[in-house]
């Protein structure tokens, strides 16, 4: 089965840049999507297709994807960005499957 | 504006069947390419995709749960129903339904492989 590995936690000071990685075998060949989940709320899509943003998502959120690692970058972090973040891909070979990463808790210091 | 909301029991006993309903608005499940998915989140916060139903009644299930899942739709009511049999305590989770965007051009249909938006989720506990 396909596994997406994320660091459990990332800490960042306000105004700085947070980078959250998502590791998977040859993930660069797949489209990666990112969700933000604040406490008690449902996940919200913040980046799709590696580096596109849904309407209403600030430009501070961006993504990249190459090789075995995809990265979500949050620039100029503020307290409102404190949340859990999950990556997700679609596996089309063989079984039809949507896989989520293990999740990363972003803490704003 | 697309909204979805899950409803169903908050507590089921082991070996029982769970039935959850997703009631949505802002889109039609008869529109080409569109789908509704089910995802659950364990108390430990892991997300697991369960299954998906498309506008044309095509269905996809997580292979690891396929034998226990059934997803159906009622387009006239704007509802999707998830049934999961033989519930166990490890199935305790928050269950979400989510919209999956897609479109058709002539006879060719395309889907986007992300979920947006999600319902608020419903917590289901499995315990005797």
mmCIF file of N, CA, C and O in Angstrom, chain A residues 31 33 35 37 40-45 47-49 54 84 86 88-90 95-102 105, chain B residues 39 41 44-49 52 54 60-63 96 100-101 111-121:
data_model
loop_
_atom_site.group_PDB
_atom_site.id
_atom_site.type_symbol
_atom_site.label_atom_id
_atom_site.label_comp_id
_atom_site.label_asym_id
_atom_site.label_seq_id
_atom_site.Cartn_x
_atom_site.Cartn_y
_atom_site.Cartn_z
ATOM 1 N N UNK A 31 -0.311 14.122 -8.322
ATOM 2 C CA UNK A 31 -0.819 15.419 -7.884
ATOM 3 C C UNK A 31 -1.081 15.359 -6.379
ATOM 4 O O UNK A 31 -1.742 14.440 -5.901
ATOM 5 N N UNK A 33 -2.439 17.211 -2.825
ATOM 6 C CA UNK A 33 -3.391 18.192 -2.309
ATOM 7 C C UNK A 33 -3.179 18.311 -0.802
ATOM 8 O O UNK A 33 -2.778 17.347 -0.138
ATOM 9 N N UNK A 35 -4.692 19.842 3.037
ATOM 10 C CA UNK A 35 -5.844 20.277 3.822
ATOM 11 C C UNK A 35 -5.370 20.854 5.149
ATOM 12 O O UNK A 35 -4.399 20.365 5.730
ATOM 13 N N UNK A 37 -6.744 21.628 9.027
ATOM 14 C CA UNK A 37 -7.811 21.294 9.962
ATOM 15 C C UNK A 37 -7.561 21.964 11.306
ATOM 16 O O UNK A 37 -6.593 21.642 11.989
ATOM 17 N N UNK A 40 -11.680 20.973 16.222
ATOM 18 C CA UNK A 40 -13.135 20.904 16.203
ATOM 19 C C UNK A 40 -13.778 21.193 14.866
ATOM 20 O O UNK A 40 -15.011 21.280 14.779
ATOM 21 N N UNK A 41 -12.959 21.347 13.818
ATOM 22 C CA UNK A 41 -13.500 21.669 12.497
ATOM 23 C C UNK A 41 -13.145 20.592 11.482
ATOM 24 O O UNK A 41 -12.259 19.783 11.710
ATOM 25 N N UNK A 42 -13.835 20.618 10.366
ATOM 26 C CA UNK A 42 -13.540 19.691 9.283
ATOM 27 C C UNK A 42 -12.318 20.173 8.503
ATOM 28 O O UNK A 42 -11.989 21.367 8.516
ATOM 29 N N UNK A 43 -11.639 19.285 7.826
ATOM 30 C CA UNK A 43 -10.527 19.708 6.958
ATOM 31 C C UNK A 43 -11.003 20.664 5.865
ATOM 32 O O UNK A 43 -12.133 20.548 5.365
ATOM 33 N N UNK A 44 -10.117 21.577 5.511
ATOM 34 C CA UNK A 44 -10.374 22.554 4.455
ATOM 35 C C UNK A 44 -9.246 22.471 3.443
ATOM 36 O O UNK A 44 -8.065 22.487 3.809
ATOM 37 N N UNK A 45 -9.591 22.405 2.182
ATOM 38 C CA UNK A 45 -8.591 22.348 1.120
ATOM 39 C C UNK A 45 -7.860 23.685 1.028
ATOM 40 O O UNK A 45 -8.497 24.735 0.891
ATOM 41 N N UNK A 47 -4.473 23.757 -0.749
ATOM 42 C CA UNK A 47 -3.684 23.681 -1.977
ATOM 43 C C UNK A 47 -4.116 22.421 -2.717
ATOM 44 O O UNK A 47 -4.289 21.361 -2.106
ATOM 45 N N UNK A 48 -4.292 22.542 -4.038
ATOM 46 C CA UNK A 48 -4.594 21.369 -4.857
ATOM 47 C C UNK A 48 -3.659 21.317 -6.055
ATOM 48 O O UNK A 48 -3.059 22.324 -6.437
ATOM 49 N N UNK A 49 -3.529 20.138 -6.618
ATOM 50 C CA UNK A 49 -2.650 19.957 -7.790
ATOM 51 C C UNK A 49 -1.269 20.558 -7.551
ATOM 52 O O UNK A 49 -0.766 21.346 -8.363
ATOM 53 N N UNK A 54 -7.381 27.176 -3.859
ATOM 54 C CA UNK A 54 -8.821 27.477 -4.034
ATOM 55 C C UNK A 54 -9.067 28.955 -3.756
ATOM 56 O O UNK A 54 -8.274 29.611 -3.072
ATOM 57 N N UNK A 84 -3.708 21.422 12.151
ATOM 58 C CA UNK A 84 -3.148 20.201 11.588
ATOM 59 C C UNK A 84 -3.241 20.296 10.071
ATOM 60 O O UNK A 84 -4.217 20.813 9.523
ATOM 61 N N UNK A 86 -2.712 18.051 6.367
ATOM 62 C CA UNK A 86 -2.645 16.722 5.775
ATOM 63 C C UNK A 86 -2.424 16.820 4.264
ATOM 64 O O UNK A 86 -3.069 17.621 3.599
ATOM 65 N N UNK A 88 -2.563 14.668 0.543
ATOM 66 C CA UNK A 88 -3.437 13.628 -0.011
ATOM 67 C C UNK A 88 -3.102 13.420 -1.486
ATOM 68 O O UNK A 88 -2.823 14.383 -2.210
ATOM 69 N N UNK A 89 -3.123 12.173 -1.914
ATOM 70 C CA UNK A 89 -2.938 11.852 -3.323
ATOM 71 C C UNK A 89 -3.982 10.826 -3.738
ATOM 72 O O UNK A 89 -4.632 10.208 -2.891
ATOM 73 N N UNK A 90 -4.129 10.674 -5.051
ATOM 74 C CA UNK A 90 -4.989 9.657 -5.605
ATOM 75 C C UNK A 90 -4.117 8.594 -6.241
ATOM 76 O O UNK A 90 -3.231 8.906 -7.039
ATOM 77 N N UNK A 95 -6.045 -0.758 -7.619
ATOM 78 C CA UNK A 95 -7.200 -0.282 -6.879
ATOM 79 C C UNK A 95 -7.305 1.237 -6.944
ATOM 80 O O UNK A 95 -6.317 1.950 -6.992
ATOM 81 N N UNK A 96 -8.534 1.686 -6.930
ATOM 82 C CA UNK A 96 -8.839 3.117 -6.901
ATOM 83 C C UNK A 96 -8.768 3.537 -5.451
ATOM 84 O O UNK A 96 -9.506 3.035 -4.621
ATOM 85 N N UNK A 97 -7.882 4.472 -5.118
ATOM 86 C CA UNK A 97 -7.625 4.729 -3.707
ATOM 87 C C UNK A 97 -7.174 6.160 -3.486
ATOM 88 O O UNK A 97 -6.349 6.687 -4.236
ATOM 89 N N UNK A 98 -7.723 6.776 -2.452
ATOM 90 C CA UNK A 98 -7.294 8.104 -2.021
ATOM 91 C C UNK A 98 -6.533 7.923 -0.715
ATOM 92 O O UNK A 98 -7.056 7.342 0.230
ATOM 93 N N UNK A 99 -5.322 8.433 -0.682
ATOM 94 C CA UNK A 99 -4.452 8.239 0.471
ATOM 95 C C UNK A 99 -4.146 9.578 1.127
ATOM 96 O O UNK A 99 -3.825 10.549 0.432
ATOM 97 N N UNK A 100 -4.224 9.606 2.452
ATOM 98 C CA UNK A 100 -3.900 10.799 3.217
ATOM 99 C C UNK A 100 -2.593 10.612 3.957
ATOM 100 O O UNK A 100 -2.235 9.501 4.363
ATOM 101 N N UNK A 101 -1.885 11.723 4.145
ATOM 102 C CA UNK A 101 -0.686 11.697 4.943
ATOM 103 C C UNK A 101 -0.994 11.541 6.418
ATOM 104 O O UNK A 101 -2.162 11.622 6.843
ATOM 105 N N UNK A 102 0.049 11.355 7.196
ATOM 106 C CA UNK A 102 -0.102 11.102 8.625
ATOM 107 C C UNK A 102 -0.445 12.352 9.420
ATOM 108 O O UNK A 102 -0.847 12.257 10.582
ATOM 109 N N UNK A 105 1.129 18.750 12.917
ATOM 110 C CA UNK A 105 0.615 19.815 13.756
ATOM 111 C C UNK A 105 1.550 21.021 13.657
ATOM 112 O O UNK A 105 2.739 20.920 13.996
ATOM 113 N N UNK B 39 -15.039 9.932 4.229
ATOM 114 C CA UNK B 39 -13.716 9.850 4.850
ATOM 115 C C UNK B 39 -13.940 9.806 6.357
ATOM 116 O O UNK B 39 -14.840 10.472 6.870
ATOM 117 N N UNK B 41 -12.057 9.920 10.391
ATOM 118 C CA UNK B 41 -10.881 10.357 11.146
ATOM 119 C C UNK B 41 -10.918 9.704 12.515
ATOM 120 O O UNK B 41 -11.860 9.893 13.282
ATOM 121 N N UNK B 44 -7.097 9.273 16.985
ATOM 122 C CA UNK B 44 -5.690 9.632 16.864
ATOM 123 C C UNK B 44 -5.406 10.596 15.734
ATOM 124 O O UNK B 44 -4.270 10.969 15.503
ATOM 125 N N UNK B 45 -6.461 11.007 15.017
ATOM 126 C CA UNK B 45 -6.438 12.016 13.959
ATOM 127 C C UNK B 45 -6.043 11.499 12.578
ATOM 128 O O UNK B 45 -5.909 12.319 11.661
ATOM 129 N N UNK B 46 -5.861 10.215 12.404
ATOM 130 C CA UNK B 46 -5.552 9.702 11.071
ATOM 131 C C UNK B 46 -6.794 9.780 10.184
ATOM 132 O O UNK B 46 -7.905 9.465 10.618
ATOM 133 N N UNK B 47 -6.595 10.190 8.935
ATOM 134 C CA UNK B 47 -7.678 10.266 7.960
ATOM 135 C C UNK B 47 -7.636 9.038 7.064
ATOM 136 O O UNK B 47 -6.572 8.650 6.583
ATOM 137 N N UNK B 48 -8.804 8.454 6.816
ATOM 138 C CA UNK B 48 -8.905 7.255 5.973
ATOM 139 C C UNK B 48 -10.078 7.425 5.008
ATOM 140 O O UNK B 48 -11.218 7.628 5.428
ATOM 141 N N UNK B 49 -9.786 7.321 3.713
ATOM 142 C CA UNK B 49 -10.843 7.374 2.706
ATOM 143 C C UNK B 49 -11.603 6.055 2.725
ATOM 144 O O UNK B 49 -11.016 4.976 2.728
ATOM 145 N N UNK B 52 -16.706 6.251 -2.369
ATOM 146 C CA UNK B 52 -17.094 7.358 -3.233
ATOM 147 C C UNK B 52 -18.216 6.907 -4.157
ATOM 148 O O UNK B 52 -18.197 5.766 -4.642
ATOM 149 N N UNK B 54 -20.442 8.298 -7.635
ATOM 150 C CA UNK B 54 -20.439 9.286 -8.706
ATOM 151 C C UNK B 54 -21.850 9.574 -9.213
ATOM 152 O O UNK B 54 -22.793 8.828 -8.931
ATOM 153 N N UNK B 60 -16.777 3.490 -5.843
ATOM 154 C CA UNK B 60 -15.428 3.041 -5.537
ATOM 155 C C UNK B 60 -15.317 2.891 -4.034
ATOM 156 O O UNK B 60 -15.811 3.740 -3.291
ATOM 157 N N UNK B 61 -14.644 1.832 -3.602
ATOM 158 C CA UNK B 61 -14.487 1.580 -2.185
ATOM 159 C C UNK B 61 -13.015 1.345 -1.850
ATOM 160 O O UNK B 61 -12.245 0.830 -2.664
ATOM 161 N N UNK B 62 -12.655 1.718 -0.616
ATOM 162 C CA UNK B 62 -11.330 1.399 -0.116
ATOM 163 C C UNK B 62 -11.215 -0.134 -0.086
ATOM 164 O O UNK B 62 -12.036 -0.800 0.548
ATOM 165 N N UNK B 63 -10.202 -0.665 -0.762
ATOM 166 C CA UNK B 63 -10.097 -2.141 -0.821
ATOM 167 C C UNK B 63 -10.068 -2.802 0.553
ATOM 168 O O UNK B 63 -10.566 -3.922 0.704
ATOM 169 N N UNK B 96 -16.885 11.821 7.859
ATOM 170 C CA UNK B 96 -17.145 12.998 7.028
ATOM 171 C C UNK B 96 -17.628 12.575 5.633
ATOM 172 O O UNK B 96 -17.145 11.578 5.086
ATOM 173 N N UNK B 100 -16.883 16.060 -4.381
ATOM 174 C CA UNK B 100 -15.784 15.816 -5.315
ATOM 175 C C UNK B 100 -16.173 16.388 -6.665
ATOM 176 O O UNK B 100 -17.135 15.949 -7.275
ATOM 177 N N UNK B 101 -15.420 17.360 -7.081
ATOM 178 C CA UNK B 101 -15.777 18.119 -8.274
ATOM 179 C C UNK B 101 -15.445 17.351 -9.545
ATOM 180 O O UNK B 101 -14.481 16.575 -9.581
ATOM 181 N N UNK B 111 -12.739 14.093 -13.573
ATOM 182 C CA UNK B 111 -12.921 14.347 -12.153
ATOM 183 C C UNK B 111 -11.643 14.923 -11.568
ATOM 184 O O UNK B 111 -10.546 14.686 -12.057
ATOM 185 N N UNK B 112 -11.804 15.714 -10.540
ATOM 186 C CA UNK B 112 -10.681 16.234 -9.784
ATOM 187 C C UNK B 112 -10.485 15.325 -8.579
ATOM 188 O O UNK B 112 -11.450 14.885 -7.964
ATOM 189 N N UNK B 113 -9.239 15.055 -8.244
ATOM 190 C CA UNK B 113 -9.022 14.029 -7.229
ATOM 191 C C UNK B 113 -8.775 14.582 -5.830
ATOM 192 O O UNK B 113 -8.006 14.015 -5.062
ATOM 193 N N UNK B 114 -9.445 15.688 -5.536
ATOM 194 C CA UNK B 114 -9.421 16.193 -4.171
ATOM 195 C C UNK B 114 -10.865 16.362 -3.684
ATOM 196 O O UNK B 114 -11.808 16.284 -4.482
ATOM 197 N N UNK B 115 -11.042 16.606 -2.382
ATOM 198 C CA UNK B 115 -12.362 16.721 -1.781
ATOM 199 C C UNK B 115 -12.554 18.146 -1.238
ATOM 200 O O UNK B 115 -11.771 18.618 -0.440
ATOM 201 N N UNK B 116 -13.626 18.779 -1.674
ATOM 202 C CA UNK B 116 -13.864 20.160 -1.273
ATOM 203 C C UNK B 116 -15.261 20.595 -1.645
ATOM 204 O O UNK B 116 -15.638 20.523 -2.817
ATOM 205 N N UNK B 117 -16.052 21.048 -0.655
ATOM 206 C CA UNK B 117 -15.756 21.077 0.769
ATOM 207 C C UNK B 117 -16.150 19.775 1.464
ATOM 208 O O UNK B 117 -16.652 18.847 0.812
ATOM 209 N N UNK B 118 -15.930 19.769 2.775
ATOM 210 C CA UNK B 118 -16.305 18.643 3.623
ATOM 211 C C UNK B 118 -17.487 19.045 4.498
ATOM 212 O O UNK B 118 -17.695 20.215 4.778
ATOM 213 N N UNK B 119 -18.243 18.026 4.937
ATOM 214 C CA UNK B 119 -19.251 18.290 5.937
ATOM 215 C C UNK B 119 -18.593 18.502 7.297
ATOM 216 O O UNK B 119 -17.380 18.378 7.435
ATOM 217 N N UNK B 120 -19.401 18.810 8.281
ATOM 218 C CA UNK B 120 -18.869 19.092 9.616
ATOM 219 C C UNK B 120 -18.422 17.840 10.347
ATOM 220 O O UNK B 120 -17.673 17.917 11.320
ATOM 221 N N UNK B 121 -18.858 16.683 9.869
ATOM 222 C CA UNK B 121 -18.471 15.421 10.486
ATOM 223 C C UNK B 121 -19.423 15.001 11.588
ATOM 224 O O UNK B 121 -20.097 15.834 12.206
#
